[in-house]
PDB file of C-alpha atoms in Angstrom:
ATOM      1  CA  GLN A   1     -44.237   0.420  17.228  1.00 47.00           C
ATOM      2  CA  GLY A   2     -41.205  -0.467  15.120  1.00 46.00           C
ATOM      3  CA  SER A   3     -40.430   1.379  11.987  1.00 45.00           C
ATOM      4  CA  GLY A   4     -38.259  -0.930   9.935  1.00 45.00           C
ATOM      5  CA  ARG A   5     -35.776   1.807   9.167  1.00 45.00           C
ATOM      6  CA  GLY A   6     -32.226   0.439   9.010  1.00 42.00           C
ATOM      7  CA  ALA A   7     -33.265  -3.045  10.118  1.00 37.00           C
ATOM      8  CA  ALA A   8     -32.622  -4.600   6.724  1.00 37.00           C
ATOM      9  CA  LYS A   9     -29.229  -2.987   6.245  1.00 39.00           C
ATOM     10  CA  LEU A  10     -26.848  -5.821   5.389  1.00 41.00           C
ATOM     11  CA  THR A  11     -23.144  -5.557   4.766  1.00 41.00           C
ATOM     12  CA  ARG A  12     -22.124  -7.206   1.522  1.00 43.00           C
ATOM     13  CA  MET A  13     -19.636  -9.888   2.474  1.00 44.00           C
ATOM     14  CA  SER A  14     -18.653 -10.963  -1.034  1.00 42.00           C
ATOM     15  CA  GLY A  15     -14.977 -10.374  -1.708  1.00 58.00           C
ATOM     16  CA  LYS A  16     -12.812  -7.949   0.218  1.00 74.00           C
ATOM     17  CA  GLN A  17     -14.344  -5.418   2.537  1.00 90.00           C
ATOM     18  CA  GLU A  18     -14.086  -1.769   1.492  1.00 92.00           C
ATOM     19  CA  TRP A  19     -11.601  -0.814   4.218  1.00 95.00           C
ATOM     20  CA  ALA A  20      -9.290  -3.649   3.134  1.00 95.00           C
ATOM     21  CA  LYS A  21      -9.501  -2.573  -0.507  1.00 95.00           C
ATOM     22  CA  LYS A  22      -8.493   0.956   0.468  1.00 96.00           C
ATOM     23  CA  CYS A  23      -5.553  -0.365   2.495  1.00 97.00           C
ATOM     24  CA  ALA A  24      -4.533  -2.595  -0.425  1.00 97.00           C
ATOM     25  CA  ASN A  25      -4.542   0.448  -2.730  1.00 97.00           C
ATOM     26  CA  VAL A  26      -2.240   2.345  -0.364  1.00 98.00           C
ATOM     27  CA  LEU A  27       0.066  -0.685  -0.139  1.00 98.00           C
ATOM     28  CA  LYS A  28       0.120  -1.004  -3.930  1.00 98.00           C
ATOM     29  CA  ALA A  29       1.053   2.664  -4.379  1.00 98.00           C
ATOM     30  CA  VAL A  30       3.943   2.299  -1.934  1.00 98.00           C
ATOM     31  CA  LYS A  31       5.140  -1.013  -3.454  1.00 98.00           C
ATOM     32  CA  GLN A  32       5.117   0.533  -6.949  1.00 98.00           C
ATOM     33  CA  HIS A  33       7.407   3.396  -5.915  1.00 98.00           C
ATOM     34  CA  LYS A  34      10.908   3.050  -7.378  1.00 98.00           C
ATOM     35  CA  HIS A  35      12.274   2.194  -3.888  1.00 98.00           C
ATOM     36  CA  GLY A  36       9.428  -0.196  -3.056  1.00 98.00           C
ATOM     37  CA  TRP A  37      11.276  -3.318  -4.166  1.00 97.00           C
ATOM     38  CA  ILE A  38      13.831  -2.944  -1.361  1.00 96.00           C
ATOM     39  CA  PHE A  39      11.090  -3.414   1.238  1.00 98.00           C
ATOM     40  CA  SER A  40       9.127  -6.091  -0.644  1.00 97.00           C
ATOM     41  CA  GLU A  41      10.445  -9.131   1.227  1.00 98.00           C
ATOM     42  CA  PRO A  42      11.777  -9.980   4.696  1.00 98.00           C
ATOM     43  CA  VAL A  43      15.310  -8.870   5.511  1.00 97.00           C
ATOM     44  CA  ASP A  44      17.755 -11.779   5.134  1.00 97.00           C
ATOM     45  CA  PRO A  45      20.571 -11.044   7.638  1.00 97.00           C
ATOM     46  CA  ILE A  46      22.774 -13.817   6.226  1.00 97.00           C
ATOM     47  CA  LYS A  47      22.477 -12.762   2.581  1.00 97.00           C
ATOM     48  CA  LEU A  48      22.935  -9.102   3.535  1.00 96.00           C
ATOM     49  CA  GLN A  49      25.753  -9.899   5.991  1.00 97.00           C
ATOM     50  CA  ILE A  50      24.106  -8.067   8.886  1.00 97.00           C
ATOM     51  CA  PRO A  51      24.146 -10.734  11.627  1.00 97.00           C
ATOM     52  CA  ASP A  52      23.007  -8.322  14.358  1.00 98.00           C
ATOM     53  CA  TYR A  53      19.778  -7.387  12.529  1.00 98.00           C
ATOM     54  CA  PHE A  54      17.485  -9.381  14.837  1.00 97.00           C
ATOM     55  CA  ASP A  55      19.306  -8.009  17.898  1.00 98.00           C
ATOM     56  CA  VAL A  56      18.412  -4.480  16.810  1.00 98.00           C
ATOM     57  CA  ILE A  57      15.016  -5.154  15.189  1.00 98.00           C
ATOM     58  CA  GLN A  58      12.580  -7.017  17.436  1.00 97.00           C
ATOM     59  CA  ARG A  59       9.588  -6.961  15.064  1.00 98.00           C
ATOM     60  CA  PRO A  60      10.663  -7.403  11.435  1.00 98.00           C
ATOM     61  CA  MET A  61       8.110  -6.361   8.819  1.00 98.00           C
ATOM     62  CA  ASP A  62       8.060  -5.864   5.050  1.00 98.00           C
ATOM     63  CA  LEU A  63       5.595  -4.995   2.293  1.00 98.00           C
ATOM     64  CA  GLY A  64       5.388  -8.563   0.971  1.00 98.00           C
ATOM     65  CA  THR A  65       4.443  -9.881   4.408  1.00 98.00           C
ATOM     66  CA  ILE A  66       1.837  -7.122   4.762  1.00 98.00           C
ATOM     67  CA  LYS A  67       0.331  -8.066   1.382  1.00 97.00           C
ATOM     68  CA  HIS A  68       0.310 -11.751   2.372  1.00 98.00           C
ATOM     69  CA  ASN A  69      -1.324 -10.890   5.716  1.00 97.00           C
ATOM     70  CA  MET A  70      -3.945  -8.738   3.972  1.00 96.00           C
ATOM     71  CA  ASP A  71      -4.682 -11.519   1.456  1.00 95.00           C
ATOM     72  CA  ASN A  72      -5.160 -14.194   4.113  1.00 95.00           C
ATOM     73  CA  ASN A  73      -7.019 -11.889   6.547  1.00 92.00           C
ATOM     74  CA  THR A  74      -4.327 -11.998   9.241  1.00 95.00           C
ATOM     75  CA  ILE A  75      -4.587  -8.204   9.290  1.00 96.00           C
ATOM     76  CA  THR A  76      -8.095  -7.585  10.598  1.00 95.00           C
ATOM     77  CA  THR A  77      -8.082  -3.831  11.283  1.00 96.00           C
ATOM     78  CA  PRO A  78      -6.871  -0.692   9.515  1.00 97.00           C
ATOM     79  CA  GLU A  79      -4.871   0.080  12.665  1.00 97.00           C
ATOM     80  CA  GLN A  80      -2.897  -3.163  12.249  1.00 98.00           C
ATOM     81  CA  PHE A  81      -2.242  -2.298   8.608  1.00 98.00           C
ATOM     82  CA  LYS A  82      -1.014   1.190   9.513  1.00 98.00           C
ATOM     83  CA  GLU A  83       1.203  -0.162  12.290  1.00 98.00           C
ATOM     84  CA  ASP A  84       2.792  -2.773  10.007  1.00 98.00           C
ATOM     85  CA  MET A  85       3.416  -0.220   7.261  1.00 98.00           C
ATOM     86  CA  GLN A  86       5.061   2.183   9.697  1.00 98.00           C
ATOM     87  CA  THR A  87       7.086  -0.633  11.274  1.00 98.00           C
ATOM     88  CA  THR A  88       8.498  -1.618   7.871  1.00 98.00           C
ATOM     89  CA  PHE A  89      10.075   1.791   7.386  1.00 98.00           C
ATOM     90  CA  ALA A  90      10.807   2.545  11.043  1.00 98.00           C
ATOM     91  CA  ASN A  91      12.868  -0.661  11.218  1.00 98.00           C
ATOM     92  CA  ALA A  92      14.954   0.358   8.216  1.00 98.00           C
ATOM     93  CA  MET A  93      15.499   3.831   9.686  1.00 98.00           C
ATOM     94  CA  LYS A  94      16.388   2.366  13.080  1.00 98.00           C
ATOM     95  CA  TYR A  95      18.883  -0.171  11.730  1.00 98.00           C
ATOM     96  CA  ASN A  96      20.577   2.009   9.104  1.00 98.00           C
ATOM     97  CA  PRO A  97      22.338   5.302   9.877  1.00 98.00           C
ATOM     98  CA  SER A  98      20.555   8.438   8.663  1.00 98.00           C
ATOM     99  CA  ASN A  99      23.030   8.962   5.795  1.00 98.00           C
ATOM    100  CA  HIS A 100      22.570   5.382   4.490  1.00 98.00           C
ATOM    101  CA  ASP A 101      20.639   4.901   1.235  1.00 98.00           C
ATOM    102  CA  VAL A 102      18.214   2.409   2.814  1.00 97.00           C
ATOM    103  CA  HIS A 103      17.430   4.832   5.659  1.00 98.00           C
ATOM    104  CA  ILE A 104      16.798   7.632   3.166  1.00 98.00           C
ATOM    105  CA  MET A 105      14.611   5.401   0.944  1.00 98.00           C
ATOM    106  CA  ALA A 106      12.633   4.224   3.991  1.00 98.00           C
ATOM    107  CA  LYS A 107      12.031   7.841   4.972  1.00 98.00           C
ATOM    108  CA  VAL A 108      10.797   8.654   1.454  1.00 98.00           C
ATOM    109  CA  LEU A 109       8.408   5.688   1.512  1.00 98.00           C
ATOM    110  CA  MET A 110       7.204   6.489   5.035  1.00 98.00           C
ATOM    111  CA  GLU A 111       6.317   9.981   3.768  1.00 98.00           C
ATOM    112  CA  LEU A 112       4.639   8.495   0.686  1.00 98.00           C
ATOM    113  CA  PHE A 113       2.653   6.120   2.914  1.00 98.00           C
ATOM    114  CA  HIS A 114       1.451   9.012   5.077  1.00 98.00           C
ATOM    115  CA  SER A 115       0.581  11.129   2.025  1.00 98.00           C
ATOM    116  CA  LYS A 116      -1.690   8.308   0.800  1.00 98.00           C
ATOM    117  CA  TRP A 117      -2.977   7.151   4.221  1.00 98.00           C
ATOM    118  CA  ASP A 118      -3.507  10.269   6.323  1.00 97.00           C
ATOM    119  CA  PRO A 119      -6.114  12.027   4.132  1.00 97.00           C
ATOM    120  CA  GLN A 120      -8.353   8.936   4.130  1.00 96.00           C
ATOM    121  CA  GLU A 121      -7.546   7.377   7.529  1.00 97.00           C
ATOM    122  CA  ASN A 122     -10.769   8.589   9.178  1.00 96.00           C
ATOM    123  CA  ALA A 123     -12.887   7.335   6.266  1.00 95.00           C
ATOM    124  CA  ILE A 124     -11.113   3.955   6.301  1.00 96.00           C
ATOM    125  CA  MET A 125     -11.587   3.625  10.069  1.00 95.00           C
ATOM    126  CA  GLU A 126     -15.269   4.513   9.685  1.00 94.00           C
ATOM    127  CA  LYS A 127     -15.718   1.920   6.902  1.00 93.00           C
ATOM    128  CA  TRP A 128     -14.052  -0.671   9.130  1.00 95.00           C
ATOM    129  CA  ARG A 129     -16.348   0.202  12.041  1.00 93.00           C
ATOM    130  CA  MET A 130     -19.426   0.036   9.794  1.00 92.00           C
ATOM    131  CA  GLU A 131     -18.381  -3.244   8.206  1.00 89.00           C
ATOM    132  CA  THR A 132     -17.392  -4.784  11.531  1.00 88.00           C
ATOM    133  CA  THR A 133     -20.583  -3.837  13.361  1.00 85.00           C
ATOM    134  CA  GLY A 134     -22.842  -4.379  10.358  1.00 74.00           C
ATOM    135  CA  GLY A 135     -23.638  -0.693  10.124  1.00 61.00           C
ATOM    136  CA  GLY A 136     -25.171  -0.475  13.610  1.00 49.00           C
ATOM    137  CA  GLY A 137     -26.761   2.958  13.608  1.00 49.00           C
TER     138      GLY A 137
END
């Protein structure tokens, strides 16, 4: 005795999934902040004359790389997105002393990220689960 309820529920696969769009909107808001440009590309230790950067920072990350990884689907979960965003700013705060401009700007952007991410994290995670499992309910 099957009632067909929910059986025909299909996830639209055209374009970006909803969770990825929401992540992209958070990324865009952070990139557009007046300090966003500083974190928009990988750190160049030679250009910046900080040869010990890769000794201190084991997992470099930046907003441009995150955008690239979102665009080519290298980031496959909201958790990965969140981790990469936090790593971007945590690296800058780890490498630079707390009174350094870059440390202060990273802290501001980390707070901005959380102000945009935290209120919708549960909804984004739920969308990801629904889209990943095809709605399985």
